[in-house]
Coordinates of C-alpha atoms in Angstrom, one line a residue:
M289 CA 117.0 293.0 188.4
E290 CA 115.7 292.9 191.9
N291 CA 112.5 291.2 193.4
V292 CA 111.5 289.0 190.6
R293 CA 109.8 286.0 191.6
L294 CA 110.0 282.8 190.1
I295 CA 107.1 280.4 189.6
V296 CA 107.2 277.1 188.4
D297 CA 104.6 274.4 188.2
S298 CA 105.8 270.6 189.6
S299 CA 106.7 269.1 186.1
A300 CA 110.1 271.0 187.0
N301 CA 110.7 268.2 189.5
T302 CA 111.7 270.8 191.8
L303 CA 110.5 272.3 195.3
T304 CA 109.8 275.8 196.5
D305 CA 113.4 277.4 197.5
P306 CA 112.9 280.9 199.1
S307 CA 117.0 281.1 198.9
R308 CA 116.0 281.4 195.1
G309 CA 112.8 283.4 194.9
L310 CA 111.2 280.2 193.7
E311 CA 107.7 278.6 194.2
V312 CA 106.3 275.7 193.2
V313 CA 102.8 274.9 192.1
P314 CA 101.5 271.7 192.1
L315 CA 99.7 269.8 189.5
T316 CA 97.0 267.1 190.7
L317 CA 97.6 262.9 189.7
T318 CA 94.6 260.9 189.8
I319 CA 95.3 256.9 189.8
G320 CA 91.8 255.1 190.1
Q321 CA 89.6 257.0 192.8
E322 CA 92.5 258.3 194.3
N323 CA 94.0 262.0 193.9
W324 CA 97.5 262.8 194.6
L325 CA 98.9 266.3 195.0
D326 CA 102.6 266.7 193.2
D327 CA 103.8 268.5 196.2
E328 CA 106.8 268.1 198.7
Q329 CA 104.3 265.8 200.7
L330 CA 103.9 263.3 197.8
D331 CA 105.4 260.0 198.4
M332 CA 107.2 258.5 195.4
G333 CA 107.3 255.4 196.4
A334 CA 103.5 254.5 197.6
F335 CA 102.9 257.0 194.3
L336 CA 104.4 254.4 191.6
N337 CA 103.4 251.2 193.7
K338 CA 99.5 252.5 193.1
M339 CA 100.1 253.2 189.3
E340 CA 101.6 250.3 188.5
A341 CA 99.2 248.2 190.5
S342 CA 96.2 250.0 188.6
Q343 CA 95.0 248.9 185.1
E344 CA 93.0 252.1 184.4
A345 CA 94.5 255.2 182.8
G346 CA 96.0 257.5 185.1
K347 CA 94.8 261.5 184.8
T348 CA 96.6 264.6 185.2
A349 CA 94.9 268.1 186.1
A350 CA 96.6 271.5 185.7
P351 CA 97.1 273.5 188.8
S352 CA 93.7 275.5 189.5
I353 CA 94.0 279.3 188.7
Q354 CA 93.4 279.7 192.6
R355 CA 96.6 277.8 193.2
W356 CA 98.4 280.8 190.6
L357 CA 96.8 283.2 192.4
D358 CA 98.2 282.4 195.9
S359 CA 101.8 281.9 194.1
L360 CA 101.1 285.5 192.7
E361 CA 100.1 287.1 195.7
G362 CA 102.0 290.1 197.1
C363 CA 104.5 290.4 194.1
E364 CA 104.9 293.3 192.1
K365 CA 107.0 291.5 189.1
A366 CA 107.3 287.4 188.5
V367 CA 108.0 285.1 186.1
I368 CA 106.4 281.9 185.6
V369 CA 107.3 278.8 183.7
T370 CA 104.9 276.2 182.8
L371 CA 104.7 272.6 181.7
T372 CA 103.8 272.3 177.9
S373 CA 100.6 273.5 176.6
G374 CA 101.1 270.3 174.4
L375 CA 100.3 268.3 177.1
S376 CA 98.5 270.0 179.8
G377 CA 96.1 273.2 180.7
T378 CA 98.8 274.2 183.0
Y379 CA 99.9 277.3 181.0
S380 CA 96.1 278.5 179.9
S381 CA 95.4 278.3 183.7
A382 CA 98.9 280.4 184.4
L383 CA 97.5 282.9 181.9
Q384 CA 94.1 283.0 183.2
A385 CA 95.6 283.8 186.7
R386 CA 98.0 286.6 185.4
D387 CA 95.3 288.6 184.0
I388 CA 93.0 288.2 187.4
Y389 CA 95.9 289.0 189.0
L390 CA 96.5 292.2 187.3
E391 CA 92.6 293.6 187.6
T392 CA 93.5 294.1 191.0
H393 CA 97.1 295.0 190.8
P394 CA 97.4 297.1 187.6
H395 CA 100.9 298.2 188.4
A396 CA 102.3 294.6 188.5
Q397 CA 104.4 293.1 185.6
I398 CA 104.0 289.1 184.6
V399 CA 105.5 287.1 182.4
V400 CA 104.0 283.6 181.4
V401 CA 106.3 281.2 179.7
D402 CA 105.3 277.9 177.9
S403 CA 108.2 275.7 178.1
R404 CA 107.2 273.7 175.5
S405 CA 108.7 271.0 177.9
A406 CA 108.5 269.0 181.0
G407 CA 111.2 268.3 183.4
P408 CA 114.6 269.3 183.4
E409 CA 114.4 271.6 180.3
L410 CA 112.3 273.4 183.3
E411 CA 115.1 273.9 185.5
V412 CA 117.5 274.9 182.8
I413 CA 115.3 277.6 181.5
L414 CA 114.9 278.5 185.1
E415 CA 118.3 279.0 185.6
G416 CA 119.0 280.8 182.2
I417 CA 116.3 283.6 183.8
E418 CA 118.1 283.7 186.9
S419 CA 121.3 284.7 184.7
I420 CA 119.6 287.2 182.6
L421 CA 117.8 288.7 186.0
K422 CA 121.4 289.5 186.9
D423 CA 121.2 292.2 184.2
D424 CA 120.5 295.7 186.3
K425 CA 120.3 297.4 183.1
L426 CA 117.5 294.6 181.7
R427 CA 114.2 296.0 181.5
F428 CA 111.6 293.7 182.2
A429 CA 109.5 294.9 179.1
D430 CA 112.5 293.5 177.4
L431 CA 112.9 290.3 179.7
E432 CA 110.3 288.1 177.9
A433 CA 112.0 288.6 174.5
R434 CA 115.7 287.4 176.1
I435 CA 113.8 284.3 177.6
A436 CA 112.7 283.2 174.2
E437 CA 116.0 283.9 172.6
Y438 CA 117.6 281.9 175.7
R439 CA 115.0 278.8 175.1
T440 CA 116.4 278.3 171.3
K441 CA 119.2 276.5 172.9
T442 CA 117.7 274.4 175.4
H443 CA 116.2 271.0 175.1
L444 CA 115.2 268.4 176.1
L445 CA 115.4 264.5 175.6
F446 CA 114.0 261.3 177.3
V447 CA 114.1 257.4 177.3
L448 CA 111.7 255.2 178.5
Q449 CA 112.3 251.3 180.0
S450 CA 108.4 250.8 180.0
L451 CA 105.4 251.6 177.8
R452 CA 102.4 250.6 180.1
N453 CA 101.2 253.7 181.0
L454 CA 101.1 255.1 177.6
S455 CA 99.4 252.2 176.6
L456 CA 96.7 252.5 179.2
N457 CA 96.5 256.2 177.9
G458 CA 95.8 255.2 174.2
R459 CA 99.3 255.9 172.4
V460 CA 100.6 252.9 172.1
L461 CA 98.9 249.6 171.3
P462 CA 99.3 247.5 174.4
A463 CA 100.6 244.4 172.4
V464 CA 103.6 246.7 171.2
A465 CA 104.3 247.9 175.0
K466 CA 104.0 244.4 176.1
I467 CA 106.8 243.3 173.5
A468 CA 108.6 246.3 174.3
G469 CA 109.2 245.4 177.7
M470 CA 109.8 241.2 176.7
L471 CA 112.6 242.5 174.6
K472 CA 114.0 245.4 177.0
I473 CA 113.5 248.3 173.5
N474 CA 113.6 251.4 175.3
L475 CA 112.3 254.5 173.5
I476 CA 114.1 257.4 173.4
G477 CA 112.1 260.8 172.3
T478 CA 112.1 264.6 172.5
A479 CA 110.0 267.4 173.1
S480 CA 109.6 269.2 169.6
V481 CA 109.2 272.9 168.9
D482 CA 105.5 272.6 169.3
G483 CA 105.5 271.2 172.8
D484 CA 104.4 267.7 172.0
L485 CA 106.9 264.7 173.2
Q486 CA 107.7 263.0 169.8
P487 CA 109.5 259.4 169.8
L488 CA 112.9 259.5 168.1
T489 CA 114.4 255.9 167.9
K490 CA 114.6 252.6 169.8
A491 CA 117.3 251.0 171.2
R492 CA 117.6 247.2 172.9
G493 CA 118.9 247.7 176.1
M494 CA 120.0 250.6 178.7
K495 CA 123.8 250.7 177.6
K496 CA 122.9 251.2 173.6
A497 CA 119.8 253.7 174.9
L498 CA 122.5 256.2 176.9
R499 CA 124.9 255.7 174.1
E500 CA 122.1 257.1 171.7
L501 CA 121.1 259.6 174.1
V502 CA 124.9 261.3 173.8
K503 CA 124.5 261.1 169.7
Q504 CA 120.8 262.8 170.2
M505 CA 122.6 265.4 172.2
K506 CA 125.5 266.1 169.8
E507 CA 123.1 266.4 167.3
E508 CA 121.3 269.0 168.5
K509 CA 124.8 270.6 168.6
Y510 CA 125.3 270.0 172.5
Q511 CA 129.1 271.0 173.0
G512 CA 129.4 270.9 176.7
G513 CA 126.9 273.6 178.3
R514 CA 124.6 272.9 181.1
V515 CA 123.0 269.4 182.0
V516 CA 120.1 268.1 184.1
I517 CA 119.3 264.3 184.0
D518 CA 116.4 263.6 186.1
H519 CA 115.2 259.7 187.0
C520 CA 112.6 258.0 188.1
E521 CA 114.4 255.3 190.8
N522 CA 117.0 254.8 188.2
E523 CA 119.9 256.6 189.6
A524 CA 122.8 254.2 188.5
D525 CA 121.8 254.7 184.6
A526 CA 122.0 258.7 185.3
E527 CA 125.1 258.2 186.7
K528 CA 126.3 255.8 183.9
L529 CA 124.7 258.9 181.4
K530 CA 126.5 261.5 183.2
E531 CA 130.3 259.6 183.0
L532 CA 129.7 259.1 179.4
L533 CA 129.2 263.1 179.0
L534 CA 132.2 263.8 181.1
A535 CA 134.5 261.6 179.3
E536 CA 133.8 263.7 176.4
Y537 CA 133.1 267.3 178.0
P538 CA 134.7 267.1 181.4
K539 CA 134.1 270.9 182.1
A540 CA 130.3 269.8 181.6
E541 CA 128.3 270.9 184.7
I542 CA 125.7 268.0 185.4
T543 CA 123.1 267.8 188.1
I544 CA 121.0 264.5 188.8
R545 CA 117.9 264.4 190.6
P546 CA 115.1 262.2 191.5
M547 CA 111.5 263.0 189.4
R548 CA 108.5 264.2 191.5
G549 CA 105.0 262.9 190.5
L550 CA 103.7 264.3 187.2
C551 CA 107.0 263.2 185.2
S552 CA 107.1 259.9 187.1
F553 CA 103.8 259.4 185.6
Y554 CA 104.8 259.7 182.3
A555 CA 108.6 258.0 182.2
E556 CA 107.4 255.6 184.9
R557 CA 110.3 253.4 186.9
G558 CA 113.6 253.5 185.1
G559 CA 112.9 256.3 183.3
L560 CA 115.2 259.2 182.2
M561 CA 114.8 263.0 181.1
V562 CA 117.8 265.1 180.0
G563 CA 117.6 268.9 179.9
F564 CA 120.5 270.8 178.1
H565 CA 121.5 273.9 177.0
N566 CA 124.1 274.1 174.4

């Protein structure tokens, strides 16, 4: 199937890529009184420094409907993949933009996918969609069902070295976050089927945390499929995780990427996110 525009929000940790027919719509991040647009111009070092220096809870805002409309301009077929609706209104704003666009482009065909995830799992989903679109016999009317089927085999795991942001946002008690930092206790979690980020277990030190990540991947029936590892200024541990996986699955295709703003906001420095397909 040709001429299908792929559109994703910036939680996917990727940038607009004309060679893939991919457009990225940025979210907005707020630290104190300062807004940061999560696009290719975002200075990640400055953003992280500002976030770590702030004593206030930061905020995130979904892309405006107009930004989605701009990304759709001129296309007849599109697939939009968004950050989980469990964390953001991004999916809702994309749906509203689709409906508005169809009012003036009634023959257009647009699928909006709630990833129920974030970060590297969105990249795995995008790659799956690209593979599905290579089927010349595929009808656009059947595309949504094919994507849904593919998503049953994609997963997200993450490990956090800092719980400071979660404590500032009221999701973790400040005392718990402080003790976890002092004892180097890392939180391992996942994206649930409902799109919430849920803790699974804890590990003291990154060496144990990385082994736990591999264990959790196996429990999700990982058998050597596609893996994308995103890191927040922690390429060293991302490489160690890659080595652990390749030791058991030498044919696995594994990519390591830096996080963009939205995922760094939640994961903080040292955090890892792992998207994979069974």
